[in-house]
Tab-separated table of C-alpha atoms in Angstrom:
chain	number	residue	atom	x	y	z
R	1	GLY	CA	-111.260	101.353	14.077
R	2	ARG	CA	-109.098	104.339	13.273
R	3	LEU	CA	-110.054	106.436	16.305
R	4	LYS	CA	-106.972	107.129	18.394
R	5	VAL	CA	-107.827	110.064	20.638
R	6	LEU	CA	-110.771	111.928	22.185
R	7	SER	CA	-110.274	115.517	23.331
R	8	LYS	CA	-113.134	116.701	25.542
R	9	TYR	CA	-114.182	120.358	25.351
R	10	GLY	CA	-114.720	120.732	29.084
R	11	ILE	CA	-113.952	118.853	32.278
R	12	GLY	CA	-116.538	116.154	33.023
R	13	LEU	CA	-115.831	112.713	31.602
R	14	ASP	CA	-118.967	110.983	32.906
R	15	LYS	CA	-120.442	110.886	29.366
R	16	VAL	CA	-117.353	109.148	27.966
R	17	ASP	CA	-117.041	105.355	28.143
R	18	LEU	CA	-113.564	105.338	29.650
R	19	VAL	CA	-113.503	101.540	30.001
R	20	CYS	CA	-114.196	101.105	26.295
R	21	ALA	CA	-111.635	103.789	25.438
R	22	GLU	CA	-108.931	102.063	27.452
R	23	LYS	CA	-109.844	98.672	26.017
R	24	ASN	CA	-109.434	100.033	22.486
R	25	GLY	CA	-106.307	102.051	23.172
R	26	ILE	CA	-108.019	105.417	22.755
R	27	SER	CA	-106.433	108.294	24.671
R	28	VAL	CA	-108.883	110.656	26.389
R	29	PHE	CA	-108.123	114.249	27.363
R	30	ASN	CA	-110.122	117.006	29.017
R	31	THR	CA	-109.483	120.621	30.017
R	32	PRO	CA	-109.188	120.739	33.824
R	33	GLY	CA	-108.769	124.079	35.529
R	34	VAL	CA	-109.826	126.318	32.651
R	35	ASN	CA	-113.257	127.179	34.043
R	36	SER	CA	-112.729	127.016	37.815
R	37	GLU	CA	-113.145	130.732	38.451
R	38	ALA	CA	-116.153	131.011	36.140
R	39	VAL	CA	-118.081	128.141	37.741
R	40	ALA	CA	-117.240	129.352	41.239
R	41	GLU	CA	-118.551	132.805	40.319
R	42	HIS	CA	-121.740	131.168	39.054
R	43	VAL	CA	-122.253	129.476	42.420
R	44	PHE	CA	-122.441	132.882	44.045
R	45	ALA	CA	-124.419	134.410	41.196
R	46	LEU	CA	-127.123	131.832	41.887
R	47	LEU	CA	-126.844	132.189	45.642
R	48	LEU	CA	-126.972	135.992	45.680
R	49	CYS	CA	-129.892	136.081	43.232
R	50	PHE	CA	-131.778	133.691	45.493
R	51	GLU	CA	-131.007	135.226	48.875
R	52	LYS	CA	-131.412	138.841	47.707
R	53	ASN	CA	-134.596	138.088	45.709
R	54	ILE	CA	-133.005	139.665	42.617
R	55	ILE	CA	-135.132	137.895	39.999
R	56	LYS	CA	-138.380	138.351	41.922
R	57	GLU	CA	-137.691	142.014	42.641
R	58	ASN	CA	-136.745	142.757	39.049
R	59	SER	CA	-140.025	141.212	37.849
R	60	ILE	CA	-141.937	143.301	40.403
R	61	VAL	CA	-140.289	146.554	39.312
R	62	GLN	CA	-140.763	145.699	35.623
R	63	GLU	CA	-144.484	145.594	36.384
R	64	ASN	CA	-144.163	149.151	37.752
R	65	LYS	CA	-144.616	147.991	41.345
R	66	TRP	CA	-142.459	148.601	44.419
R	67	ASP	CA	-142.736	145.596	46.755
R	68	ARG	CA	-139.629	145.339	48.941
R	69	LEU	CA	-138.977	141.732	49.900
R	70	ILE	CA	-136.675	140.780	52.763
R	71	GLY	CA	-133.491	138.931	51.829
R	72	ARG	CA	-130.741	137.187	53.762
R	73	GLU	CA	-127.040	137.753	54.356
R	74	LEU	CA	-124.297	135.277	53.490
R	75	PHE	CA	-122.081	136.770	56.187
R	76	GLU	CA	-121.244	134.315	59.003
R	77	LYS	CA	-123.361	131.554	57.441
R	78	LYS	CA	-121.933	128.031	57.222
R	79	ILE	CA	-121.278	126.446	53.836
R	80	LEU	CA	-120.063	122.951	52.955
R	81	VAL	CA	-118.067	122.744	49.740
R	82	PHE	CA	-118.594	119.143	48.646
R	83	GLY	CA	-115.593	118.455	46.451
R	84	LEU	CA	-112.398	120.470	46.848
R	85	GLY	CA	-111.025	120.171	43.352
R	86	SER	CA	-110.113	123.230	41.305
R	87	VAL	CA	-113.689	124.575	41.274
R	88	GLY	CA	-114.366	123.720	44.913
R	89	LYS	CA	-111.213	125.520	45.996
R	90	GLU	CA	-112.348	128.683	44.206
R	91	VAL	CA	-115.793	128.402	45.806
R	92	ALA	CA	-114.173	128.079	49.234
R	93	LYS	CA	-111.986	131.145	48.680
R	94	LYS	CA	-114.917	133.252	47.523
R	95	ALA	CA	-117.042	132.057	50.436
R	96	LYS	CA	-114.312	133.205	52.833
R	97	ALA	CA	-114.349	136.610	51.147
R	98	PHE	CA	-118.066	136.885	51.976
R	99	GLY	CA	-117.254	136.202	55.618
R	100	MET	CA	-118.745	132.717	55.615
R	101	THR	CA	-117.579	129.785	57.745
R	102	VAL	CA	-116.329	127.248	55.215
R	103	PHE	CA	-116.229	123.483	55.550
R	104	GLY	CA	-114.724	121.268	52.874
R	105	TYR	CA	-115.108	117.614	51.949
R	106	ASP	CA	-113.070	115.577	49.516
R	107	ILE	CA	-111.647	112.079	49.212
R	108	LEU	CA	-108.155	113.556	49.402
R	109	GLU	CA	-107.137	116.276	51.828
R	110	ASP	CA	-105.048	119.088	50.369
R	111	LYS	CA	-103.460	120.097	53.673
R	112	GLU	CA	-101.630	123.080	52.218
R	113	PHE	CA	-104.828	124.571	50.783
R	114	ILE	CA	-106.843	123.774	53.912
R	115	LYS	CA	-104.310	125.600	56.082
R	116	SER	CA	-103.782	128.625	53.833
R	117	SER	CA	-107.499	129.103	53.171
R	118	GLN	CA	-108.655	128.425	56.738
R	119	VAL	CA	-111.151	125.788	55.637
R	120	SER	CA	-112.419	123.223	58.139
R	121	PHE	CA	-111.852	119.882	56.413
R	122	THR	CA	-113.932	116.798	57.075
R	123	ASN	CA	-114.059	113.318	55.592
R	124	ASN	CA	-117.338	112.575	57.379
R	125	ILE	CA	-120.058	114.997	56.310
R	126	HIS	CA	-122.719	113.263	58.410
R	127	GLU	CA	-121.497	114.898	61.594
R	128	ILE	CA	-121.599	118.462	60.247
R	129	LEU	CA	-124.660	118.411	57.972
R	130	PRO	CA	-127.120	119.521	60.697
R	131	GLU	CA	-125.144	122.780	61.035
R	132	MET	CA	-124.919	123.725	57.369
R	133	ASP	CA	-126.841	126.655	55.906
R	134	TYR	CA	-125.601	125.968	52.377
R	135	ILE	CA	-124.034	123.112	50.438
R	136	SER	CA	-122.205	123.681	47.163
R	137	LEU	CA	-121.811	120.555	45.032
R	138	ASN	CA	-118.487	120.584	43.186
R	139	ALA	CA	-117.654	116.881	42.950
R	140	PRO	CA	-117.308	114.744	39.809
R	141	LEU	CA	-119.961	112.195	38.910
R	142	ASN	CA	-118.937	108.543	39.181
R	143	ASP	CA	-120.278	105.288	40.583
R	144	LYS	CA	-119.470	106.376	44.141
R	145	THR	CA	-121.008	109.850	43.939
R	146	ARG	CA	-124.158	109.092	41.918
R	147	HIS	CA	-127.188	109.936	44.118
R	148	ILE	CA	-124.864	110.472	47.082
R	149	PHE	CA	-127.257	113.184	48.224
R	150	ASN	CA	-130.235	110.986	49.004
R	151	LYS	CA	-132.914	110.648	51.668
R	152	GLU	CA	-130.422	109.562	54.319
R	153	ILE	CA	-128.332	112.676	53.750
R	154	PHE	CA	-131.210	115.138	53.446
R	155	ASP	CA	-132.767	113.841	56.651
R	156	LEU	CA	-129.646	115.025	58.480
R	157	CYS	CA	-129.884	118.551	57.070
R	158	LYS	CA	-131.744	121.482	58.541
R	159	LYS	CA	-134.989	122.527	56.831
R	160	ASP	CA	-133.405	125.901	56.108
R	161	LEU	CA	-130.772	124.338	53.830
R	162	VAL	CA	-130.086	125.800	50.386
R	163	LEU	CA	-128.314	123.480	47.940
R	164	ILE	CA	-126.292	124.820	44.993
R	165	ASN	CA	-125.388	122.409	42.188
R	166	THR	CA	-123.025	123.480	39.407
R	167	ALA	CA	-121.489	120.005	39.016
R	168	ARG	CA	-123.765	117.178	37.866
R	169	ALA	CA	-127.494	116.659	38.421
R	170	GLU	CA	-127.068	112.961	39.135
R	171	LEU	CA	-125.229	113.681	42.370
R	172	ILE	CA	-128.714	114.145	43.806
R	173	ASP	CA	-131.697	111.812	44.012
R	174	MET	CA	-134.087	114.019	42.062
R	175	GLN	CA	-137.300	112.438	43.319
R	176	ILE	CA	-136.249	112.972	46.925
R	177	ILE	CA	-135.285	116.609	46.469
R	178	ILE	CA	-138.563	117.338	44.670
R	179	GLU	CA	-140.447	115.754	47.545
R	180	TYR	CA	-138.447	117.655	50.157
R	181	LEU	CA	-138.775	120.994	48.353
R	182	ASN	CA	-142.533	120.639	48.080
R	183	SER	CA	-142.850	119.652	51.740
R	184	ASP	CA	-140.597	122.508	52.967
R	185	LYS	CA	-137.890	120.136	54.198
R	186	ILE	CA	-135.335	122.024	52.064
R	187	ARG	CA	-135.492	125.809	51.594
R	188	GLY	CA	-133.989	126.041	48.126
R	189	TYR	CA	-132.303	124.260	45.220
R	190	LEU	CA	-130.193	126.332	42.829
R	191	THR	CA	-128.889	124.407	39.856
R	192	ASP	CA	-127.045	124.871	36.588
R	193	VAL	CA	-127.385	121.196	35.633
R	194	LEU	CA	-130.220	118.771	34.938
R	195	GLU	CA	-130.306	115.022	34.333
R	196	GLU	CA	-131.728	115.651	30.869
R	197	GLU	CA	-130.697	118.754	28.963
R	198	PRO	CA	-132.302	120.811	27.488
R	199	ILE	CA	-135.031	120.798	30.133
R	200	ILE	CA	-137.956	118.542	29.254
R	201	LYS	CA	-141.503	119.806	28.931
R	202	ASN	CA	-143.378	119.867	32.251
R	203	HIS	CA	-140.249	119.123	34.254
R	204	PRO	CA	-141.192	118.609	37.947
R	205	PHE	CA	-138.810	121.391	39.009
R	206	LEU	CA	-140.954	123.912	37.161
R	207	ASN	CA	-143.698	123.383	39.719
R	208	CYS	CA	-141.392	123.299	42.741
R	209	LYS	CA	-141.095	126.146	45.172
R	210	ASN	CA	-137.760	127.888	45.588
R	211	VAL	CA	-135.934	126.375	42.621
R	212	LEU	CA	-133.610	128.498	40.491
R	213	ILE	CA	-132.380	126.964	37.220
R	214	THR	CA	-129.859	128.179	34.654
R	215	PRO	CA	-129.215	126.207	31.417
R	216	HIS	CA	-125.714	124.857	32.110
R	217	ILE	CA	-123.965	128.182	31.623
R	218	GLY	CA	-121.607	128.157	34.601
R	219	SER	CA	-118.544	128.016	32.358
R	220	ARG	CA	-120.137	129.713	29.367
R	221	ASN	CA	-118.217	132.970	29.453
R	222	HIS	CA	-116.233	134.656	26.672
R	223	GLU	CA	-113.010	133.989	28.544
R	224	THR	CA	-113.628	130.337	29.391
R	225	VAL	CA	-115.030	129.411	25.975
R	226	GLN	CA	-111.776	130.605	24.448
R	227	ARG	CA	-109.577	128.864	27.027
R	228	GLN	CA	-111.457	125.561	26.709
R	229	GLY	CA	-111.299	125.630	22.915
R	230	ILE	CA	-107.573	126.357	22.850
R	231	LYS	CA	-106.813	123.745	25.508
R	232	SER	CA	-108.834	121.000	23.804
R	233	VAL	CA	-107.092	121.628	20.466
R	234	GLN	CA	-103.697	121.840	22.180
R	235	ASN	CA	-104.349	118.445	23.763
R	236	LEU	CA	-104.805	116.968	20.281
R	237	ILE	CA	-101.695	118.673	18.950
R	238	ASN	CA	-99.608	117.404	21.866
R	239	PHE	CA	-100.908	113.870	21.348
R	240	LEU	CA	-100.097	113.934	17.626
R	241	LYS	CA	-96.606	115.260	18.278
R	242	GLN	CA	-95.922	112.397	20.681
R	243	SER	CA	-97.438	109.700	18.446
């Protein structure tokens, strides 16, 4: 056909058939780096809302009540940043600012970042999972990462674990996490992404304890919407100039 180029408004390319694109000579572009700060901020927006009972307390006060729930500190807690790309790096830096002990995992080790940010890098998460209080998922979705957080992984984690997912829902085996949430084997799941969006009627998460869901808005800020739009159009312009 006449299609020559695809310019993705955003970062993830898991919905694009890259094999077919390459086979047909179609160039594919995305907008890496434009929403790193925004998504990293959203990780902590979810985490702080959960640990400080913000949503619950607001609902209580709106009902003209004054029940004071007990929250938790992030200070000196251990967090694993699973995926140290542009978003993961920002999550790690913000976690350090909260006084957390930060561990990082990625296929490639950015030694300069690891050293400057004082992040403990590992390429074997199995040995550190039992220590983690939090895990932030910031890895791309591909054949190797799909359902990488499964029963084997969750069985290594402490029951007090809180998992934050602002990447892709399919990184997790959904049936397992539902089971573990309902049986108190995981303390919380905070997510900005679902396998099917918008959320389906009677989604199992709606009946789970300690689940916090936002509708894929991690990068939906005035600043990032503008940057993504400009970058995606600029990618097309650059391609046309070079063609």
